[in-house]
mmCIF file of C-alpha atoms in Angstrom:
data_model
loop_
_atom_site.group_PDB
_atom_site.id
_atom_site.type_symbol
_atom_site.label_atom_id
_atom_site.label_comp_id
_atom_site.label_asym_id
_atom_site.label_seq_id
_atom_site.Cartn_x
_atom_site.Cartn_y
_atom_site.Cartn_z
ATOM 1 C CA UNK A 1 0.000 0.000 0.000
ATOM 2 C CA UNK A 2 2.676 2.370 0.948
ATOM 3 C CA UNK A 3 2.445 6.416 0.870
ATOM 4 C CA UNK A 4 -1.292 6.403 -0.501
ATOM 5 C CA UNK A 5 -2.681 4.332 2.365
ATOM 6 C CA UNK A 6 -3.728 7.173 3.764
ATOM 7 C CA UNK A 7 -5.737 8.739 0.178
ATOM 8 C CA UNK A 8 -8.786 7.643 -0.603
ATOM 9 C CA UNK A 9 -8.023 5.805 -4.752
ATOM 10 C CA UNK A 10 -9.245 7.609 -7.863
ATOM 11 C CA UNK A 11 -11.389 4.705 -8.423
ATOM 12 C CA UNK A 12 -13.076 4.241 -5.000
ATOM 13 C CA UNK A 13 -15.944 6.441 -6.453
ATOM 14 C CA UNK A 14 -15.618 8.689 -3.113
ATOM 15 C CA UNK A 15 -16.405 12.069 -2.936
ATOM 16 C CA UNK A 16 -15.252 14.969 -0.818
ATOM 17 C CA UNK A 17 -17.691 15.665 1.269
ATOM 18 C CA UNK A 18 -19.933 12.939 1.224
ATOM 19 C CA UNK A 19 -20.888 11.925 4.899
ATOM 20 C CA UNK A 20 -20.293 8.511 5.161
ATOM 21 C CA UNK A 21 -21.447 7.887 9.137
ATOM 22 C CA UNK A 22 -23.521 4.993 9.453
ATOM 23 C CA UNK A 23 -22.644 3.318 6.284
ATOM 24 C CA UNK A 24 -21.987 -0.092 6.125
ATOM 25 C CA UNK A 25 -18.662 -1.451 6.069
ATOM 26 C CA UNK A 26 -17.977 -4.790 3.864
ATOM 27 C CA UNK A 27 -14.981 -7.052 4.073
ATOM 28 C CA UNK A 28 -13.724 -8.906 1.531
ATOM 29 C CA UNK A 29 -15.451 -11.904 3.361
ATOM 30 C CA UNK A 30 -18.412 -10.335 5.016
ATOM 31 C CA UNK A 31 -19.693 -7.495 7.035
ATOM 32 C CA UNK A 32 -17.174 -6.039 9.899
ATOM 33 C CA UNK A 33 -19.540 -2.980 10.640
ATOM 34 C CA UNK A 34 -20.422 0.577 10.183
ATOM 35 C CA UNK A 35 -18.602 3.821 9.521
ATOM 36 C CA UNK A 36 -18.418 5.697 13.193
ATOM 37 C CA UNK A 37 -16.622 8.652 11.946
ATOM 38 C CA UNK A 38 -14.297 9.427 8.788
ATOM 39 C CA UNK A 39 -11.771 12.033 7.286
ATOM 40 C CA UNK A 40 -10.921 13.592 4.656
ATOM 41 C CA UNK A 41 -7.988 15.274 5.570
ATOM 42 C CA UNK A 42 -5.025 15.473 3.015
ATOM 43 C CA UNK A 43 -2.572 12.544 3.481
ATOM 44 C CA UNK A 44 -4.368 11.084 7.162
ATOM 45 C CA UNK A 45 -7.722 10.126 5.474
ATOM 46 C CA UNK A 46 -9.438 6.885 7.530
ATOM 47 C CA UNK A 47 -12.389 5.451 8.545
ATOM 48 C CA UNK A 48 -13.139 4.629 12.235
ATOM 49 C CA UNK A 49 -15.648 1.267 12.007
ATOM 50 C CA UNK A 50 -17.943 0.233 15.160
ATOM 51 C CA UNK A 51 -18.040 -3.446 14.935
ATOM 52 C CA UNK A 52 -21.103 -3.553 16.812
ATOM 53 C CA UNK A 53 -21.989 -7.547 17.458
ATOM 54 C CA UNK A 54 -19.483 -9.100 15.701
ATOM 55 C CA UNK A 55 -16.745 -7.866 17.738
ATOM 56 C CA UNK A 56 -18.589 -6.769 20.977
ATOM 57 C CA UNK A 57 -17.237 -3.075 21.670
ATOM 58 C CA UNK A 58 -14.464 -2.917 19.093
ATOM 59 C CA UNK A 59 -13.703 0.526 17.046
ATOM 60 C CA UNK A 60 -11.149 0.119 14.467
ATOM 61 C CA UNK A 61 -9.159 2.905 12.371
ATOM 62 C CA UNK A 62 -9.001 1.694 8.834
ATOM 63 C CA UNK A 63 -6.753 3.926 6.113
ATOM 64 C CA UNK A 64 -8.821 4.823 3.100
ATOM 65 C CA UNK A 65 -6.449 3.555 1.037
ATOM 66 C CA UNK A 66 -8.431 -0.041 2.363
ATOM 67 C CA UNK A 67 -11.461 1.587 0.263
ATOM 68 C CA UNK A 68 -12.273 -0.293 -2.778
ATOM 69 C CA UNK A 69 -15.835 1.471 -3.660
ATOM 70 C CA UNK A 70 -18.304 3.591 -1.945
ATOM 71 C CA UNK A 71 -21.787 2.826 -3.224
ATOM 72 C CA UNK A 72 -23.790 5.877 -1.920
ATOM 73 C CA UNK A 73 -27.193 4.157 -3.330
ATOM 74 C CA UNK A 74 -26.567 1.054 -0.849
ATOM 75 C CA UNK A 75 -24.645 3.352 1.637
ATOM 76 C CA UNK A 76 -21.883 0.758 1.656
ATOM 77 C CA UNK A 77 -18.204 1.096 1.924
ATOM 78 C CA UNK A 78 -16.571 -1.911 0.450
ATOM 79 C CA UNK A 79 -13.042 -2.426 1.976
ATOM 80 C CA UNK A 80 -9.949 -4.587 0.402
ATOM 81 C CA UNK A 81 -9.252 -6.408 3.843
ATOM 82 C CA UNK A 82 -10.382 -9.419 5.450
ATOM 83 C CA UNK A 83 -12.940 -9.791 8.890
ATOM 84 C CA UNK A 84 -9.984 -11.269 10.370
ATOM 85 C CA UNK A 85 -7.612 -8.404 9.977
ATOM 86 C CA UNK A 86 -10.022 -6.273 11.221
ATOM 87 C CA UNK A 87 -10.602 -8.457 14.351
ATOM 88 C CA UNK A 88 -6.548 -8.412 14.976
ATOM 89 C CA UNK A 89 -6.109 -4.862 14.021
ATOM 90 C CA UNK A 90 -5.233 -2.535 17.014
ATOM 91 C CA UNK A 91 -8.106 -1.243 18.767
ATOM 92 C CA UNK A 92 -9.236 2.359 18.275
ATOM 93 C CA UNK A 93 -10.207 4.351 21.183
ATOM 94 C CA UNK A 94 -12.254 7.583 20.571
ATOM 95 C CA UNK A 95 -10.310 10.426 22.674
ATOM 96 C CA UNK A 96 -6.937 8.246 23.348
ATOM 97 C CA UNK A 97 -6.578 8.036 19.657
ATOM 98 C CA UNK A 98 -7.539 10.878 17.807
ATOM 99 C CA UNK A 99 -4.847 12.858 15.856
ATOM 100 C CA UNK A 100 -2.400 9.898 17.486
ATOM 101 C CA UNK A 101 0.754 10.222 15.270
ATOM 102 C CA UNK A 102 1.898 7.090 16.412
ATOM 103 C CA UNK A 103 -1.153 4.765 16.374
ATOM 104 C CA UNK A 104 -1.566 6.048 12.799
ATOM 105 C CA UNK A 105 2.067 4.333 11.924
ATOM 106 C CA UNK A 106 0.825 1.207 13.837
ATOM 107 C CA UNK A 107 -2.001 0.962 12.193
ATOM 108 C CA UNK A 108 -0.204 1.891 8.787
ATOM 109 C CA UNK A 109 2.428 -1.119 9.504
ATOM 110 C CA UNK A 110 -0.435 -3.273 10.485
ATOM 111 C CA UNK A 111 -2.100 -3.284 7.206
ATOM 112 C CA UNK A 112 1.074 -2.502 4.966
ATOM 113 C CA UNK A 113 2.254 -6.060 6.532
ATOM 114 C CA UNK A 114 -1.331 -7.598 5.467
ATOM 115 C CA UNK A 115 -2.212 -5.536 1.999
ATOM 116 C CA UNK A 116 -1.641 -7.872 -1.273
#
């Protein structure tokens, strides 16, 4: 994935300014959740994902380089990961986390280890 992790692709039909809170997240393999909160900012652009049910209590921060397609009919957010890295990404906690230079680069090694 490398530098453009955190840039939402050309392709990923996104567009500035679109709220995307309460989406639906889909895995490559399923459903992991639904958008909590997003950015846009220029080079740090992420999703934060409530996993509800599946993983009782679990926010993750995914990079929107992870976005494969935003379907704004279906207000889905398809993702390019699998439920399981999700469930063994590092947790994301609302307040600890926010503008966290460093969880950003664990996350970013955490999926850059995973990514294709």
């Amino acid at each position: 994935m490398g530098s453009d992790m955190w840039g939402y692709s050309g392709t990923s039909g996104h567009v500035p300014g679109t709220e995307l809170i309460g989406y639906a997240v889909e895995a490559a393999d399923g459903s992991i959740g639904k958008v909590d909160r997003h950015t846009e900012d220029i080079g740090r652009s992420y999703l934060v994902v409530d996993t509800g049910p599946w993983i009782l209590g679990h926010k993750v921060l995914l990079p929107a380089g992870l976005v494969e397609r935003v379907d704004n009919e279906s207000r889905t957010v398809r993702v390019s990961c699998t439920k399981e890295w999700v469930r063994a990404s590092p947790d994301f906690e609302r307040g600890q986390h926010d503008d966290d230079i460093a969880h950003l680069r664990l996350v970013e090694r955490y999926y850059a280890n995973r990514h294709m």
